[in-house]
Coordinates of C-alpha atoms in Angstrom, one line a residue:
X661 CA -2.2 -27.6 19.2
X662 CA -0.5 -30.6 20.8
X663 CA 3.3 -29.4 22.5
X664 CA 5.6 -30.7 20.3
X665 CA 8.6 -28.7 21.1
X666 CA 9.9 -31.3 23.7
X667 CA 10.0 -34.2 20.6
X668 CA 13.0 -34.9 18.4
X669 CA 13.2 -34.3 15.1
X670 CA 13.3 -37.3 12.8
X671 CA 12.7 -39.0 9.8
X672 CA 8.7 -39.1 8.8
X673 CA 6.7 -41.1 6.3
X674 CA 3.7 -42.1 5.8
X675 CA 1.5 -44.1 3.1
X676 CA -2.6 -43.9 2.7
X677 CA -4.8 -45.3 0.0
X678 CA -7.9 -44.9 -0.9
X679 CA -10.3 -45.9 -3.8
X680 CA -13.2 -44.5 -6.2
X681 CA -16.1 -46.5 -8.0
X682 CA -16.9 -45.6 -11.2
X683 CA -19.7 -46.6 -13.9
X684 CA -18.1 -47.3 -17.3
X685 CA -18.1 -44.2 -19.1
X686 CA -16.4 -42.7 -16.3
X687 CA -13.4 -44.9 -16.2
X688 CA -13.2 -45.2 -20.1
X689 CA -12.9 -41.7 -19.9
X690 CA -10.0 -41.7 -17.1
X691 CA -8.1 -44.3 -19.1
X692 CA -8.2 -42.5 -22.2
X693 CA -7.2 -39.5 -20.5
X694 CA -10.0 -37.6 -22.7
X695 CA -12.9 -36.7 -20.2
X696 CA -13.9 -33.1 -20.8
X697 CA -12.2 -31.1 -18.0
X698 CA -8.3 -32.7 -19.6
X699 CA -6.5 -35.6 -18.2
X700 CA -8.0 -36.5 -15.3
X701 CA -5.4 -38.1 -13.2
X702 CA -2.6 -35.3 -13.7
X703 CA -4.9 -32.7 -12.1
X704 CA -5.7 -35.6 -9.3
X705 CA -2.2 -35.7 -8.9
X706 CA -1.4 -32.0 -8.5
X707 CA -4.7 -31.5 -6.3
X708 CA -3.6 -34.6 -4.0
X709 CA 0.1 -32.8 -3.7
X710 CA -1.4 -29.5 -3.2
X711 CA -3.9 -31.0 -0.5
X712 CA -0.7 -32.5 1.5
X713 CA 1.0 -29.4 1.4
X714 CA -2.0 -27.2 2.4
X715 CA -3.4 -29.8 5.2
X716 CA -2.6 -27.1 8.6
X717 CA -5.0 -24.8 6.7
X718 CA -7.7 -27.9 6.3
X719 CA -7.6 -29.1 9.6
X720 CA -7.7 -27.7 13.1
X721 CA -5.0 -27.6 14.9
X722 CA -2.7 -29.7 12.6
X723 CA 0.9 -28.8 13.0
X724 CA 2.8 -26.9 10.1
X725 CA 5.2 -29.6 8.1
X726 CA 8.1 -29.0 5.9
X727 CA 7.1 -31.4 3.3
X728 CA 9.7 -32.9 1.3
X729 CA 8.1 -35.3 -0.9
X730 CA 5.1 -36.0 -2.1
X731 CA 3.9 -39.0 -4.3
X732 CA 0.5 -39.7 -6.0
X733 CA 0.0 -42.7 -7.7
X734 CA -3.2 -44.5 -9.6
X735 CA -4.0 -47.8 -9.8
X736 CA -6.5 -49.9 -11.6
X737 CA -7.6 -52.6 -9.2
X738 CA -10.7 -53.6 -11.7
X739 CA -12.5 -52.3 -14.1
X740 CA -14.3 -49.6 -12.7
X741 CA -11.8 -49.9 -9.0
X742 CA -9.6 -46.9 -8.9
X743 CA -6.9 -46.9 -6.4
X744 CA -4.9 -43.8 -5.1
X745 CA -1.7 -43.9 -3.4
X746 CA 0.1 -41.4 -1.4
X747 CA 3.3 -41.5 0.0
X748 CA 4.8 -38.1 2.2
X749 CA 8.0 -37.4 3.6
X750 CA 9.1 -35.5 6.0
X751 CA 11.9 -34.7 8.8
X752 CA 10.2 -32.9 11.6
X753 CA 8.9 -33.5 15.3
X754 CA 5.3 -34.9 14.1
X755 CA 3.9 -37.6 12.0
X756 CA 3.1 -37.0 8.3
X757 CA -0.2 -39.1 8.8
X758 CA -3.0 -36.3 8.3
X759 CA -0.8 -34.9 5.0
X760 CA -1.3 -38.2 3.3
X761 CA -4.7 -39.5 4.1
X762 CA -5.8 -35.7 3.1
X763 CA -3.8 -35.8 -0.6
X764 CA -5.8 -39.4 -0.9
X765 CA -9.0 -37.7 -0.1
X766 CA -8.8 -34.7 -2.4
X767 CA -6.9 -36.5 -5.4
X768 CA -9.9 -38.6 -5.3
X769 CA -12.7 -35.9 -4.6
X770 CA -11.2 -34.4 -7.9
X771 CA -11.3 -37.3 -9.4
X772 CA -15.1 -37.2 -9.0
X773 CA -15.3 -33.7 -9.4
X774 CA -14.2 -34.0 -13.4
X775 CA -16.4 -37.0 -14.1
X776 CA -19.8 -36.3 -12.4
X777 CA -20.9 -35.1 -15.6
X778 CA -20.8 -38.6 -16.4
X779 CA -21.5 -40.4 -13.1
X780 CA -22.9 -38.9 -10.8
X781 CA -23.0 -42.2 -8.6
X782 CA -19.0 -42.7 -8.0
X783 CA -18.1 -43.9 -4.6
X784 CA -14.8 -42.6 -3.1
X785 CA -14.3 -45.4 -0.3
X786 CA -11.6 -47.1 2.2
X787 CA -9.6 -44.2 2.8
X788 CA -7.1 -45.2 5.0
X789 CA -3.1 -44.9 6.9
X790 CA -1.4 -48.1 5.8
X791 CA 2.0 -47.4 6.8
X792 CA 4.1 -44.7 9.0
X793 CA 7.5 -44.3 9.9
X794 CA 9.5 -42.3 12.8
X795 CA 8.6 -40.8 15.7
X796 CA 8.3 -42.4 19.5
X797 CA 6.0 -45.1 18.0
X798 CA 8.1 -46.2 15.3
X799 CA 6.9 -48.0 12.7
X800 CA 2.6 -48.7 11.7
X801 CA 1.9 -51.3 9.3
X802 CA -1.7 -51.8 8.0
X803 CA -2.7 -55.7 8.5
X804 CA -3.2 -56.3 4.5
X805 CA -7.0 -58.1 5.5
X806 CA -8.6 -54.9 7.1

């Protein structure tokens, strides 16, 4: 693991998004919130917040956070162009980066997870940081036309 004990403590945030294609059925069945594992974006939701709290067990060598919040949020970017949002926050010595592109990742693997019944063809794609706070670099701002 990277030495972090040297590095002050400070205010942490971070944003990632990410996106899933789906075919019709699938995202009629995501609107209506009546596919036939339940509503598909609550459990999305609780995975993605479950996956940000759990991320030091996912990946090597990632630090141990506090976590103090935790957002998920959907989006409907077209028709069948599902957006997920995650927003973390956190006062500690490291970056909150890995906790939210990790929630993004599994909110939308379970996304596809509930509807492959249905599609089996769903692409989960441009998972990606788009904003952190705190920390010796300051602030990271995705440019909006990457």
């Amino acid at each position: 693991m990277v030495d972090v004990s040297e590095k002050i403590v400070s205010h942490r945030m971070a944003i990632a998004k990410g996106e899933i294609l789906l075919n019709e059925v699938a995202a009629a069945a995501v609107k209506s919130r009546d596919s036939f594992k339940g509503d598909v974006l609550q459990i999305a939701r609780i995975a993605g917040i479950q996956a940000a709290k759990q991320t030091s067990s996912l990946i090597p060598l990632c630090h141990v956070i506090p976590l103090e919040k935790v957002s998920i949020d959907f989006e409907w970017l077209a028709t069948n162009r599902l957006q997920c949002t995650c927003e973390v926050v956190a006062t500690a010595k490291t970056g909150v980066e890995m906790e939210a592109i990790t929630a993004v990742s599994i909110a939308l693997a379970t996304v596809y997870d509930m509807l492959k019944s249905v599609d089996r063809e769903m692409t989960i794609t441009n998972v990606a940081l788009w904003q952190k706070q705190g920390g010796i670099r300051g602030t990271y701002q995705r440019d909006e036309t990457n």
